[in-house]
Tab-separated table of C-alpha atoms in Angstrom:
chain	number	residue	atom	x	y	z
A	1	MET	CA	82.352	107.083	107.293
A	2	ASN	CA	82.351	104.297	109.898
A	3	GLU	CA	85.379	102.421	111.101
A	4	GLU	CA	84.777	99.416	108.861
A	5	ASN	CA	84.498	101.512	105.775
A	6	LEU	CA	87.594	103.499	106.723
A	7	GLU	CA	89.580	100.178	107.026
A	8	LEU	CA	88.245	99.088	103.713
A	9	LEU	CA	89.261	102.305	102.018
A	10	TYR	CA	92.706	101.910	103.580
A	11	GLN	CA	92.916	98.435	102.242
A	12	VAL	CA	92.123	99.614	98.760
A	13	ALA	CA	94.730	102.387	98.999
A	14	GLU	CA	97.293	99.990	100.240
A	15	SER	CA	96.539	97.568	97.420
A	16	MET	CA	97.310	100.461	94.955
A	17	ILE	CA	100.829	100.675	96.343
A	18	CYS	CA	101.332	96.985	95.974
A	19	MET	CA	100.197	97.142	92.348
A	20	LYS	CA	102.260	100.238	91.668
A	21	LYS	CA	99.165	102.333	90.890
A	22	TYR	CA	100.553	105.300	92.775
A	23	ASN	CA	98.272	107.955	91.144
A	24	TYR	CA	95.235	106.000	92.451
A	25	GLY	CA	96.923	105.461	95.800
A	26	ALA	CA	97.631	109.084	96.301
A	27	GLU	CA	94.073	109.992	95.470
A	28	LEU	CA	92.690	107.493	98.004
A	29	TYR	CA	95.145	108.472	100.719
A	30	LYS	CA	94.115	112.055	100.306
A	31	LYS	CA	90.601	110.992	101.114
A	32	LEU	CA	91.801	109.030	104.075
A	33	ILE	CA	93.795	112.031	105.431
A	34	GLU	CA	90.675	114.082	105.319
A	35	LEU	CA	88.914	111.443	107.461
A	36	ASP	CA	91.802	110.573	109.851
A	37	ASN	CA	94.765	112.911	109.707
A	38	LYS	CA	96.585	111.374	112.768
A	39	ASN	CA	97.135	107.865	111.452
A	40	ALA	CA	100.732	106.854	110.790
A	41	GLY	CA	99.914	104.223	108.219
A	42	ILE	CA	97.798	106.648	106.162
A	43	TRP	CA	100.584	109.301	106.052
A	44	HIS	CA	103.197	106.607	105.261
A	45	GLY	CA	101.182	105.367	102.307
A	46	TYR	CA	100.580	108.813	101.084
A	47	ALA	CA	104.253	109.631	101.275
A	48	ASN	CA	105.217	106.493	99.419
A	49	CYS	CA	102.791	107.400	96.610
A	50	LEU	CA	104.034	110.935	96.362
A	51	GLU	CA	107.681	109.772	96.263
A	52	LYS	CA	106.930	107.324	93.500
A	53	LEU	CA	105.135	110.056	91.527
A	54	GLY	CA	108.178	112.322	91.892
A	55	GLU	CA	106.520	114.748	94.313
A	56	LEU	CA	109.508	114.825	96.614
A	57	GLU	CA	108.697	117.861	98.790
A	58	GLY	CA	105.186	116.625	99.478
A	59	SER	CA	106.592	113.177	100.084
A	60	LYS	CA	109.109	114.489	102.613
A	61	LEU	CA	106.338	116.334	104.536
A	62	ALA	CA	104.175	113.232	104.548
A	63	TYR	CA	107.093	111.095	105.800
A	64	GLU	CA	107.639	113.543	108.602
A	65	LYS	CA	104.026	113.231	109.662
A	66	ALA	CA	104.209	109.432	109.355
A	67	LEU	CA	107.376	109.309	111.529
A	68	GLU	CA	105.765	111.613	114.081
A	69	TYR	CA	102.700	109.281	114.347
A	70	HIS	CA	104.736	106.016	114.346
A	71	LEU	CA	106.781	107.296	117.207
A	72	ARG	CA	103.674	108.499	118.977
A	73	ASP	CA	102.139	104.927	118.569
A	74	ILE	CA	105.312	103.390	120.035
A	75	ASN	CA	105.683	105.812	122.934
A	76	ASP	CA	102.020	105.944	123.922
A	77	GLY	CA	101.476	102.242	123.681
A	78	ASN	CA	98.499	102.997	121.391
A	79	PHE	CA	99.650	100.409	118.860
A	80	SER	CA	98.936	96.766	119.541
A	81	GLU	CA	101.523	95.503	117.038
A	82	LYS	CA	104.710	97.464	117.906
A	83	ARG	CA	106.714	95.578	115.315
A	84	LYS	CA	104.868	97.449	112.492
A	85	ALA	CA	105.262	100.826	114.210
A	86	TYR	CA	108.912	100.132	114.598
A	87	LEU	CA	109.276	98.827	111.067
A	88	TRP	CA	107.376	101.450	109.214
A	89	GLY	CA	108.728	104.207	111.573
A	90	GLY	CA	112.228	102.999	110.598
A	91	TRP	CA	111.409	103.316	106.822
A	92	ALA	CA	110.019	106.870	107.387
A	93	ALA	CA	113.260	107.689	109.179
A	94	ILE	CA	115.357	106.208	106.376
A	95	LYS	CA	113.451	108.327	103.838
A	96	LEU	CA	114.187	111.450	105.975
A	97	GLY	CA	117.924	110.630	106.199
A	98	LYS	CA	117.610	109.732	109.929
A	99	VAL	CA	119.639	106.561	109.567
A	100	GLU	CA	120.576	106.133	113.284
A	101	LEU	CA	116.951	106.394	114.281
A	102	ALA	CA	115.949	103.900	111.527
A	103	TYR	CA	118.692	101.523	112.772
A	104	ASP	CA	117.257	101.619	116.332
A	105	LEU	CA	113.707	101.199	115.128
A	106	PHE	CA	114.573	98.330	112.803
A	107	LYS	CA	116.502	96.606	115.593
A	108	LYS	CA	113.504	96.858	117.877
A	109	SER	CA	111.354	95.459	115.041
A	110	VAL	CA	113.360	92.312	114.795
A	111	GLU	CA	113.437	91.995	118.553
A	112	GLU	CA	109.603	92.284	118.635
A	113	ASP	CA	109.155	89.599	115.946
A	114	PRO	CA	112.443	87.841	115.002
A	115	SER	CA	110.657	85.551	112.468
A	116	TYR	CA	109.410	88.399	110.281
A	117	ALA	CA	111.698	88.440	107.178
A	118	TYR	CA	111.158	92.018	106.011
A	119	SER	CA	112.225	93.392	109.369
A	120	TRP	CA	115.609	91.668	108.890
A	121	LEU	CA	115.948	93.032	105.435
A	122	SER	CA	115.182	96.557	106.664
A	123	TYR	CA	117.645	96.198	109.537
A	124	ALA	CA	120.250	95.037	106.960
A	125	VAL	CA	119.681	98.215	104.930
A	126	ALA	CA	120.193	100.415	107.930
A	127	CYS	CA	123.279	98.471	108.985
A	128	THR	CA	124.762	98.815	105.494
A	129	LYS	CA	124.114	102.575	105.415
A	130	LEU	CA	125.859	102.825	108.809
A	131	LYS	CA	128.776	100.667	107.508
A	132	ARG	CA	128.047	97.999	110.128
A	133	GLU	CA	128.933	95.275	107.618
A	134	GLN	CA	128.972	92.276	110.066
A	135	GLU	CA	125.554	93.159	111.420
A	136	ALA	CA	124.260	93.710	107.837
A	137	LYS	CA	125.585	90.281	106.822
A	138	GLU	CA	123.954	88.620	109.749
A	139	ALA	CA	120.676	90.425	109.178
A	140	ARG	CA	120.626	89.410	105.423
A	141	GLU	CA	121.281	85.804	106.463
A	142	ASN	CA	118.306	85.980	108.838
A	143	TYR	CA	116.220	87.553	106.112
A	144	LYS	CA	116.957	84.663	103.718
A	145	LYS	CA	116.390	82.088	106.512
A	146	TYR	CA	112.917	83.465	107.411
A	147	LEU	CA	112.021	84.066	103.762
A	148	LYS	CA	112.493	80.327	103.096
A	149	ILE	CA	110.172	79.532	105.992
A	150	LYS	CA	107.532	81.988	104.949
A	151	PRO	CA	107.944	83.216	101.357
A	152	TYR	CA	106.217	86.509	100.210
A	153	ARG	CA	103.543	86.595	97.644
A	154	LYS	CA	104.512	88.787	94.649
A	155	ARG	CA	103.522	92.358	95.633
A	156	GLU	CA	101.319	92.990	92.596
A	157	CYS	CA	99.466	89.705	93.360
A	158	GLU	CA	99.160	90.626	96.983
A	159	GLY	CA	97.611	93.914	95.955
A	160	ARG	CA	95.179	92.361	93.447
A	161	PHE	CA	94.022	89.844	96.066
A	162	MET	CA	93.487	92.762	98.595
A	163	LEU	CA	91.496	94.596	95.925
A	164	LEU	CA	89.348	91.555	95.112
A	165	ASP	CA	88.726	91.032	98.819
A	166	ALA	CA	87.726	94.753	99.217
A	167	ARG	CA	85.341	94.447	96.242
A	168	GLU	CA	83.361	91.766	98.102
A	169	LYS	CA	82.796	93.988	101.056
A	170	ALA	CA	82.549	97.503	99.356
A	171	THR	CA	79.433	99.351	98.546
A	172	GLY	CA	78.560	102.606	96.732
A	173	TRP	CA	81.305	104.789	95.207
A	174	LEU	CA	84.135	102.642	96.636
A	175	LYS	CA	82.813	99.568	94.865
A	176	GLU	CA	82.431	101.556	91.657
A	177	TYR	CA	86.040	102.776	92.091
A	178	ILE	CA	87.314	99.239	92.551
A	179	GLU	CA	85.447	98.016	89.455
A	180	LYS	CA	86.972	100.900	87.430
A	181	VAL	CA	90.547	100.086	88.604
A	182	LEU	CA	90.386	96.334	88.545
A	183	PRO	CA	90.855	95.786	84.750
A	184	GLU	CA	94.138	97.749	84.974
A	185	THR	CA	95.568	95.161	87.433
A	186	ASN	CA	97.152	91.835	86.810
A	187	CYS	CA	98.965	89.171	88.599
A	188	MET	CA	101.320	86.602	87.090
A	189	GLU	CA	102.103	84.356	90.014
């Protein structure tokens, strides 16, 4: 599978998470792992799906892989958008109970891109878990501030739009897969 098709498959898998179709997401992430087993985002998505499906042991192992590769991406400088590696590495750390590490990663995420609302919300979560209430309060205030500036699209809608976009580019079995799943999706925005 070429790079473009790999990215398209990743987009479809990610759209399944947004639309809460975790069984389909897990299936697609398994395929992605077979194709690229050293990608932090792939392992993270797979872990998320397994967690939502109640497969906690598998989820924990996948979050460990995700964290390993997020940290590699940060340390090796292989990742052009460090904010994402910090942010998602922080969430993998939270899921593994490594709250101090998550706090450090989320803090770096907001330093990399202070206008990204979700990084502030994530930082607030870590601060709250560490009982750093003043920092948590300030982080929540920043989250609200930046959310007003750039509101999120509803996750299910974001996923459906990602899927519709992928359908336009997909061919073969992936296009058939999208066509099969598409009727099960909706968006009430």
